[in-house]
Short mmCIF file of C-alpha atoms in Angstrom, two decimals:
data_model
loop_
_atom_site.label_atom_id
_atom_site.label_comp_id
_atom_site.label_asym_id
_atom_site.label_seq_id
_atom_site.Cartn_x
_atom_site.Cartn_y
_atom_site.Cartn_z
CA MET L 17 0.00 0.00 0.00
CA ARG L 18 1.50 3.28 -1.07
CA ALA L 19 1.99 5.99 1.54
CA ARG L 20 0.20 9.23 0.97
CA PRO L 21 2.35 12.25 0.20
CA ALA L 22 3.02 14.62 3.09
CA ALA L 23 1.22 17.38 1.21
CA THR L 24 -1.95 15.26 1.18
CA TRP L 25 -1.78 14.73 4.93
CA ASN L 26 -1.12 18.43 5.49
CA ALA L 27 -4.12 19.34 3.35
CA GLN L 28 -6.34 16.90 5.25
CA ASP L 29 -5.07 18.20 8.59
CA HIS L 30 -5.77 21.76 7.46
CA THR L 31 -9.30 20.76 6.42
CA VAL L 32 -9.94 19.09 9.78
CA ARG L 33 -8.64 22.10 11.71
CA PHE L 34 -10.68 24.47 9.58
CA GLY L 35 -13.82 22.40 10.09
CA PHE L 36 -13.30 22.13 13.83
CA ALA L 37 -12.69 25.87 14.15
CA PHE L 38 -15.82 26.57 12.11
CA ILE L 39 -17.89 24.28 14.35
CA GLY L 40 -16.40 26.03 17.38
CA VAL L 41 -17.46 29.43 16.09
CA LEU L 42 -21.03 28.21 15.51
CA LEU L 43 -21.21 26.52 18.93
CA ILE L 44 -20.19 29.77 20.60
CA ALA L 45 -22.68 31.69 18.44
CA VAL L 46 -25.69 29.63 19.52
CA ASN L 47 -25.12 30.91 23.06
CA LEU L 48 -24.98 34.63 22.23
CA ARG L 49 -28.68 35.54 22.39
CA VAL L 50 -31.02 32.78 23.44
CA SER L 51 -30.40 32.94 27.20
CA PHE L 52 -31.57 36.55 27.45
CA VAL L 53 -34.13 36.92 24.64
CA SER L 54 -36.05 33.93 26.07
CA VAL L 55 -36.87 35.96 29.19
CA GLY L 56 -39.40 38.23 27.46
CA PRO L 57 -42.07 35.60 26.70
CA VAL L 58 -42.14 34.42 30.36
CA LEU L 59 -41.57 37.81 32.00
CA ALA L 60 -45.15 37.94 33.25
CA ASN L 61 -44.66 34.55 34.95
CA ILE L 62 -41.41 35.72 36.54
CA SER L 63 -42.99 38.98 37.74
CA GLY L 64 -45.96 37.16 39.25
CA ASP L 65 -43.81 34.56 40.98
CA LEU L 66 -41.30 37.04 42.41
CA ASP L 67 -43.72 39.97 42.93
CA LEU L 68 -41.68 42.25 40.68
CA THR L 69 -42.90 45.73 39.88
CA SER L 70 -43.03 46.83 36.24
CA ALA L 71 -39.88 48.88 36.81
CA ALA L 72 -38.07 45.89 38.32
CA ALA L 73 -39.19 43.65 35.47
CA GLY L 74 -37.94 46.21 32.97
CA PHE L 75 -34.61 46.39 34.78
CA LEU L 76 -34.34 42.59 34.67
CA THR L 77 -34.68 42.58 30.87
CA GLY L 78 -32.33 45.56 30.50
CA LEU L 79 -29.62 44.26 32.84
CA PRO L 80 -27.83 42.20 30.14
CA LEU L 81 -27.59 45.26 27.88
CA ILE L 82 -26.14 47.28 30.76
CA ALA L 83 -23.64 44.50 31.37
CA PHE L 84 -22.73 44.48 27.68
CA ALA L 85 -21.95 48.18 27.82
CA VAL L 86 -19.98 47.98 31.08
CA PHE L 87 -17.95 44.81 30.53
CA SER L 88 -17.22 44.87 26.77
CA PRO L 89 -14.10 47.07 27.17
CA VAL L 90 -12.70 44.59 29.74
CA ALA L 91 -12.84 41.60 27.37
CA PRO L 92 -9.60 42.33 25.43
CA ALA L 93 -7.57 42.45 28.67
CA PHE L 94 -9.25 39.22 29.82
CA ALA L 95 -8.25 37.53 26.57
CA SER L 96 -4.73 38.97 26.70
CA ARG L 97 -4.22 37.50 30.15
CA LEU L 98 -5.69 34.04 29.53
CA GLY L 99 -5.25 33.61 25.79
CA LEU L 100 -8.11 33.96 23.33
CA ASP L 101 -9.25 30.31 23.28
CA ARG L 102 -9.10 29.92 27.05
CA ALA L 103 -10.93 33.22 27.55
CA LEU L 104 -13.76 32.07 25.28
CA TRP L 105 -14.03 28.76 27.15
CA MET L 106 -14.07 30.49 30.54
CA SER L 107 -16.77 32.85 29.26
CA LEU L 108 -18.91 29.84 28.35
CA LEU L 109 -18.37 28.50 31.88
CA ILE L 110 -19.47 31.83 33.38
CA LEU L 111 -22.51 31.80 31.07
CA ALA L 112 -23.57 28.27 32.12
CA SER L 113 -23.10 29.21 35.78
CA GLY L 114 -25.21 32.35 35.37
CA ILE L 115 -28.03 30.48 33.65
CA VAL L 116 -28.13 27.89 36.43
CA LEU L 117 -28.00 30.50 39.21
CA ARG L 118 -30.79 32.50 37.57
CA SER L 119 -33.09 29.47 37.66
CA LEU L 120 -32.48 28.41 41.27
CA PRO L 121 -35.34 29.15 43.74
CA VAL L 122 -33.10 31.23 46.01
CA PRO L 123 -33.91 34.93 46.67
CA GLY L 124 -31.62 37.29 44.82
CA LEU L 125 -29.97 34.72 42.58
CA ILE L 126 -32.06 35.74 39.57
CA TRP L 127 -30.27 39.10 39.65
CA ALA L 128 -26.80 37.63 40.22
CA GLY L 129 -27.35 35.02 37.52
CA THR L 130 -28.62 37.59 35.03
CA ALA L 131 -25.61 39.82 35.70
CA LEU L 132 -23.25 36.87 35.10
CA ILE L 133 -25.08 36.06 31.86
CA GLY L 134 -24.59 39.66 30.72
CA LEU L 135 -20.89 39.54 31.65
CA ALA L 136 -20.32 36.27 29.81
CA ILE L 137 -22.15 37.28 26.64
CA ALA L 138 -20.35 40.64 26.64
CA PHE L 139 -17.03 38.77 26.59
CA LEU L 140 -18.21 36.29 23.93
CA ASN L 141 -19.63 39.08 21.75
CA VAL L 142 -16.32 40.95 21.85
CA LEU L 143 -13.95 38.01 21.47
CA LEU L 144 -15.71 36.04 18.74
CA PRO L 145 -14.86 38.60 15.99
CA SER L 146 -11.25 38.42 17.21
CA LEU L 147 -11.33 34.62 16.82
CA VAL L 148 -12.68 34.99 13.28
CA LYS L 149 -9.94 37.53 12.50
CA ARG L 150 -7.27 35.12 13.76
CA ASP L 151 -8.49 31.82 12.29
CA PHE L 152 -10.40 32.96 9.16
CA PRO L 153 -8.67 36.17 8.00
CA MET L 154 -9.69 35.61 4.36
CA ARG L 155 -13.32 34.66 5.13
CA VAL L 156 -14.32 37.23 7.72
CA SER L 157 -17.63 38.30 6.17
CA GLN L 158 -18.78 34.76 5.32
CA LEU L 159 -18.05 33.44 8.82
CA THR L 160 -19.60 36.50 10.44
CA GLY L 161 -22.75 36.08 8.36
CA SER L 162 -22.95 32.40 9.27
CA TYR L 163 -22.58 32.84 13.00
CA THR L 164 -24.88 35.88 13.09
CA ALA L 165 -27.59 33.92 11.28
CA THR L 166 -27.03 30.98 13.63
CA GLN L 167 -27.45 33.06 16.78
CA ALA L 168 -30.60 34.70 15.36
CA ALA L 169 -32.12 31.36 14.39
CA VAL L 170 -31.46 29.79 17.79
CA ALA L 171 -32.83 32.91 19.51
CA ALA L 172 -36.03 32.68 17.46
CA MET L 173 -36.33 29.01 18.38
CA GLY L 174 -35.80 29.82 22.05
CA ALA L 175 -38.48 32.49 22.04
CA ALA L 176 -40.88 29.98 20.48
CA VAL L 177 -40.30 27.05 22.87
CA VAL L 178 -39.81 28.80 26.21
CA VAL L 179 -43.54 29.31 26.88
CA PRO L 180 -44.61 25.71 26.09
CA VAL L 181 -41.81 24.39 28.32
CA ALA L 182 -42.85 26.72 31.14
CA GLN L 183 -46.51 25.69 30.80
CA THR L 184 -45.88 21.94 30.77
CA SER L 185 -43.24 21.66 33.49
CA PRO L 186 -43.88 21.81 37.26
CA ALA L 187 -40.73 23.93 37.49
CA GLY L 188 -42.33 26.50 35.17
CA TRP L 189 -40.21 29.39 33.98
CA ARG L 190 -37.19 28.24 35.99
CA LEU L 191 -36.77 25.12 33.86
CA ALA L 192 -37.68 27.01 30.66
CA LEU L 193 -34.79 29.41 31.26
CA GLY L 194 -32.43 26.87 32.82
CA ILE L 195 -32.35 24.49 29.87
CA TRP L 196 -30.16 26.89 27.90
CA ALA L 197 -27.23 26.03 30.15
CA GLY L 198 -27.11 22.81 28.13
CA LEU L 199 -26.03 24.70 25.01
CA ALA L 200 -23.11 26.28 26.85
CA LEU L 201 -22.09 22.92 28.35
CA ILE L 202 -22.16 21.27 24.92
CA ALA L 203 -19.95 24.01 23.49
CA MET L 204 -17.53 23.67 26.42
CA ALA L 205 -17.33 19.89 26.02
CA VAL L 206 -16.68 20.04 22.27
CA LEU L 207 -14.09 22.81 22.57
CA LEU L 208 -12.20 21.33 25.53
CA PRO L 209 -10.00 18.93 23.48
CA TRP L 210 -9.10 21.77 21.13
CA LEU L 211 -8.27 23.96 24.11
CA ARG L 212 -6.00 21.31 25.60
CA ARG L 213 -4.33 20.62 22.26
CA HIS L 214 -3.43 24.23 21.62
CA SER L 215 -2.79 25.23 25.26
CA SER L 216 -3.56 28.79 24.16
CA GLY L 217 -3.02 30.40 27.54
CA SER L 218 0.60 29.31 27.94
CA VAL L 219 1.38 29.94 24.27
CA ASP L 220 0.09 33.48 24.39
CA ALA L 221 1.84 34.13 27.69
CA ALA L 222 5.15 33.14 26.15
CA LYS L 223 4.81 35.48 23.22
CA PRO L 224 5.78 39.13 23.43
CA ALA L 225 2.89 41.54 23.55
CA VAL L 226 1.59 42.51 20.11
CA SER L 227 1.63 46.27 19.62
CA TYR L 228 -1.16 48.10 17.83
CA ARG L 229 -2.78 51.49 17.84
CA SER L 230 -5.72 51.85 20.21
CA PRO L 231 -9.00 52.32 18.33
CA TRP L 232 -10.07 54.82 21.01
CA ALA L 233 -7.53 57.24 19.52
CA SER L 234 -8.54 56.63 15.90
CA ALA L 235 -11.12 58.44 13.78
CA LEU L 236 -11.75 55.18 11.92
CA GLY L 237 -12.29 53.39 15.23
CA TRP L 238 -14.97 55.92 16.17
CA GLN L 239 -16.63 55.64 12.76
CA VAL L 240 -16.97 51.88 13.22
CA THR L 241 -18.15 52.41 16.80
CA ILE L 242 -20.85 54.93 15.81
CA PHE L 243 -21.98 52.61 13.05
CA MET L 244 -22.29 49.76 15.55
CA GLY L 245 -24.21 51.91 18.01
CA LEU L 246 -26.69 53.37 15.54
CA GLN L 247 -27.52 50.01 13.99
CA SER L 248 -28.11 48.68 17.52
CA ILE L 249 -30.69 51.42 18.07
CA ALA L 250 -32.57 50.29 14.96
CA PHE L 251 -32.78 46.66 16.09
CA TYR L 252 -33.66 47.23 19.73
CA VAL L 253 -36.23 49.95 19.00
CA LEU L 254 -38.04 47.57 16.66
CA MET L 255 -37.78 44.67 19.10
CA ALA L 256 -39.15 46.80 21.93
CA TRP L 257 -41.85 48.79 20.15
CA LEU L 258 -42.90 47.23 16.84
CA PRO L 259 -45.62 44.95 18.32
CA THR L 260 -46.99 47.84 20.38
CA ILE L 261 -47.04 50.17 17.37
CA GLU L 262 -48.91 47.57 15.35
CA GLN L 263 -51.47 46.87 18.06
CA SER L 264 -52.16 50.57 18.57
CA ARG L 265 -53.07 50.73 14.88
CA GLY L 266 -55.55 47.88 15.06
CA VAL L 267 -53.33 44.90 14.28
CA PRO L 268 -54.35 41.92 16.48
CA ALA L 269 -51.77 40.86 19.07
CA ALA L 270 -51.42 37.40 17.50
CA THR L 271 -50.74 38.93 14.09
CA ALA L 272 -48.18 41.32 15.59
CA GLY L 273 -46.45 38.31 17.13
CA ILE L 274 -46.37 36.56 13.76
CA HIS L 275 -44.87 39.68 12.23
CA LEU L 276 -42.12 39.68 14.87
CA SER L 277 -41.35 36.04 14.14
CA LEU L 278 -41.24 36.86 10.42
CA PHE L 279 -38.86 39.72 11.18
CA LEU L 280 -36.47 37.35 12.98
CA LEU L 281 -36.71 34.73 10.23
CA VAL L 282 -36.05 37.17 7.39
CA SER L 283 -33.14 38.67 9.32
CA VAL L 284 -31.49 35.23 9.40
CA PHE L 285 -31.45 35.03 5.61
CA ALA L 286 -30.42 38.69 5.34
CA SER L 287 -27.41 37.97 7.58
CA LEU L 288 -26.39 35.04 5.41
CA GLY L 289 -26.82 37.12 2.27
CA ALA L 290 -24.79 40.01 3.66
CA GLY L 291 -22.01 37.64 4.67
CA GLY L 292 -21.91 36.29 1.12
CA ILE L 293 -21.62 39.66 -0.64
CA LEU L 294 -19.69 41.74 1.86
CA HIS L 295 -16.27 40.57 0.67
CA ARG L 296 -17.01 41.32 -2.96
CA GLY L 297 -15.73 44.59 -4.30
CA SER L 298 -12.92 46.72 -2.97
CA ASP L 299 -14.77 48.01 0.12
CA GLN L 300 -18.06 47.92 2.04
CA ARG L 301 -19.36 51.44 1.39
CA LEU L 302 -22.22 50.50 -0.94
CA VAL L 303 -23.65 47.66 1.15
CA SER L 304 -23.31 49.73 4.34
CA PHE L 305 -25.10 52.72 2.82
CA ALA L 306 -27.81 50.58 1.22
CA SER L 307 -28.55 48.76 4.47
CA GLY L 308 -28.73 52.04 6.38
CA ALA L 309 -30.99 53.51 3.69
CA ALA L 310 -33.31 50.51 4.07
CA MET L 311 -33.77 51.45 7.73
CA VAL L 312 -34.49 55.08 6.82
CA VAL L 313 -37.27 53.90 4.51
CA THR L 314 -38.52 51.43 7.14
CA PHE L 315 -39.06 54.05 9.83
CA LEU L 316 -40.44 56.60 7.36
CA GLY L 317 -42.83 53.95 6.07
CA LEU L 318 -44.03 53.08 9.57
CA ALA L 319 -44.71 56.79 10.13
CA ILE L 320 -46.45 57.78 6.88
CA ALA L 321 -47.77 54.54 5.37
CA PRO L 322 -48.74 52.24 8.27
CA ASP L 323 -51.14 50.24 6.09
CA LEU L 324 -48.11 48.66 4.39
CA ILE L 325 -46.88 47.27 7.71
CA LEU L 326 -45.81 43.89 6.31
CA LEU L 327 -43.57 45.61 3.75
CA TRP L 328 -41.86 47.62 6.47
CA VAL L 329 -41.42 44.52 8.65
CA VAL L 330 -39.66 42.67 5.83
CA LEU L 331 -37.57 45.68 4.77
CA GLY L 332 -36.57 46.36 8.39
CA ALA L 333 -35.57 42.72 8.84
CA ILE L 334 -33.39 42.86 5.71
CA GLY L 335 -31.76 46.07 6.92
CA CYS L 336 -31.15 44.90 10.50
CA GLY L 337 -29.96 41.45 9.45
CA SER L 338 -27.44 42.99 7.08
CA LEU L 339 -26.30 45.79 9.38
CA ILE L 340 -25.27 43.56 12.27
CA VAL L 341 -23.11 41.42 9.96
CA ILE L 342 -21.49 44.52 8.49
CA ALA L 343 -20.83 45.99 11.94
CA LEU L 344 -19.30 42.78 13.31
CA SER L 345 -17.23 42.23 10.15
CA LEU L 346 -15.78 45.74 10.36
CA PHE L 347 -14.11 44.83 13.67
CA SER L 348 -11.89 42.46 11.70
CA LEU L 349 -11.77 44.25 8.35
CA ARG L 350 -10.58 47.55 9.84
CA THR L 351 -7.85 46.15 12.09
CA VAL L 352 -4.33 44.83 11.56
CA ASN L 353 -4.36 41.84 13.94
CA HIS L 354 -6.68 39.92 16.23
CA PRO L 355 -5.72 41.75 19.47
CA GLN L 356 -6.60 45.05 17.81
CA ALA L 357 -9.83 43.47 16.52
CA ALA L 358 -10.72 42.52 20.10
CA SER L 359 -9.96 46.07 21.26
CA LEU L 360 -12.14 47.64 18.55
CA SER L 361 -14.88 45.10 19.24
CA GLY L 362 -14.83 45.95 22.95
CA MET L 363 -14.94 49.69 22.24
CA ALA L 364 -17.71 49.50 19.65
CA GLN L 365 -19.89 47.09 21.60
CA SER L 366 -19.53 49.06 24.83
CA VAL L 367 -20.72 52.25 23.18
CA GLY L 368 -23.13 50.38 20.91
CA TYR L 369 -25.01 48.58 23.65
CA GLY L 370 -25.06 51.76 25.72
CA LEU L 371 -26.91 53.41 22.84
CA ALA L 372 -29.05 50.28 22.44
CA ALA L 373 -30.19 50.61 26.05
CA VAL L 374 -31.00 54.32 25.61
CA GLY L 375 -32.69 54.04 22.20
CA PRO L 376 -35.98 52.34 23.20
CA VAL L 377 -36.29 54.63 26.23
CA MET L 378 -35.84 57.72 24.05
CA PHE L 379 -38.36 56.35 21.57
CA GLY L 380 -40.94 55.81 24.30
CA GLY L 381 -40.28 59.26 25.77
CA LEU L 382 -40.91 60.92 22.40
CA ARG L 383 -44.13 58.92 22.13
CA ASP L 384 -45.28 60.23 25.53
CA LEU L 385 -44.25 63.77 24.60
CA SER L 386 -46.07 63.88 21.26
CA GLY L 387 -49.00 61.59 21.95
CA ASP L 388 -48.53 59.41 18.87
CA TRP L 389 -45.89 57.42 16.99
CA THR L 390 -45.09 59.87 14.20
CA LEU L 391 -42.47 61.96 16.02
CA PRO L 392 -40.40 59.05 17.42
CA LEU L 393 -40.52 57.27 14.05
CA LEU L 394 -39.38 60.34 12.15
CA VAL L 395 -36.62 61.09 14.65
CA THR L 396 -35.40 57.50 14.37
CA ALA L 397 -35.49 57.77 10.56
CA GLY L 398 -33.20 60.78 10.91
CA ILE L 399 -30.83 58.77 13.09
CA MET L 400 -30.83 56.05 10.43
CA ALA L 401 -29.80 58.65 7.84
CA ILE L 402 -26.76 59.39 10.01
CA LEU L 403 -26.16 55.63 10.17
CA ALA L 404 -26.14 55.40 6.36
CA MET L 405 -23.62 58.22 6.04
CA THR L 406 -21.44 56.76 8.79
CA GLY L 407 -21.49 53.47 6.87
CA VAL L 408 -19.90 55.22 3.90
CA LEU L 409 -17.03 56.39 6.13
CA ALA L 410 -16.57 53.12 8.02
CA GLY L 411 -16.92 51.10 4.81
CA ARG L 412 -13.82 52.56 3.15
CA ASN L 413 -11.00 50.06 2.54
CA ARG L 414 -8.67 51.12 5.38
CA VAL L 415 -7.32 49.76 8.64
CA ILE L 416 -6.53 51.48 11.91
CA SER L 417 -2.86 52.39 11.69
CA ALA L 418 -0.61 55.11 12.99
CA SER L 419 -2.24 57.70 10.73
CA THR L 420 -5.98 56.89 10.80
#
């Protein structure tokens, strides 16, 4: 039997490593949303069981976003100390621990568990683009589109199954929210052999520190950050207010719920599509501007042509699904190495989720001030116009260097 050439074995080994890394990215991605978006459908059950006021219930749902804003800048230092792979694995451990603590029938643990969930997802959100930059430098947009679509699909599934699980189990909402620890444990188990094989913590510790310019001191870094923040406003405003806007205009609650599910489904395919086209051409200006313009039209349409609600739902889903892939891809495309990508990701997501937390509150305040939905929708359309123009700047083919 003839021995295979060394080149053949090397090619097979490369294929195996590529496939395992790809699976690792997707396993991390499935944990990025489902554990906190699944709270909304059972929030009434939680409030009734724990005697939460409306303000406390609102704080419970907003706590992960606050954690994202606070802890995202810390993630690069965490990864620098432990190594990127080890930091991701430890973040999954923190996530599983937070999910379990949140579901235990012990007073106060729901708050501690939710805070840990926010901390863990903040780290995973920041470090995953850095992993893509390191392991898939030539396929950033495709991988980002794939993992963004994966996290959206799993989140939609979680929102759909959490209520039936809560209704059929004696443990109620506690089991319905606790089952998501299983996804984190599966990811940890699959990634553990890879972690041991590469021993990333000791390897990184032995290497000299990689120097790069801080994105906080870069105009390009701020352009990417503003783009991330403004697109976050679009998504979270629609998630928070779209069903309410529809119901106030006579759309039945069940139909509004179907529209929200359709929004999430369309956004999955939009993310995949954006990932497929983002790398084509010399830069990302056109796709960034077009996606931002889609959101301008969406909010204008909701304000002046509410009878075409289904059109605006689909257009908004296409815009939001594309924008998040663009924003996450820019962390890698505008940086020179994966530590700098992690730094830009931490900066942009800290500011971005801070704006995401403020956006729905501002929208609701404008609604109370004006008495109807026209003013907040028009103001948000104006913000989306700024998003589209910022996309032109952030989409230019440049990286953060000593002069940008």
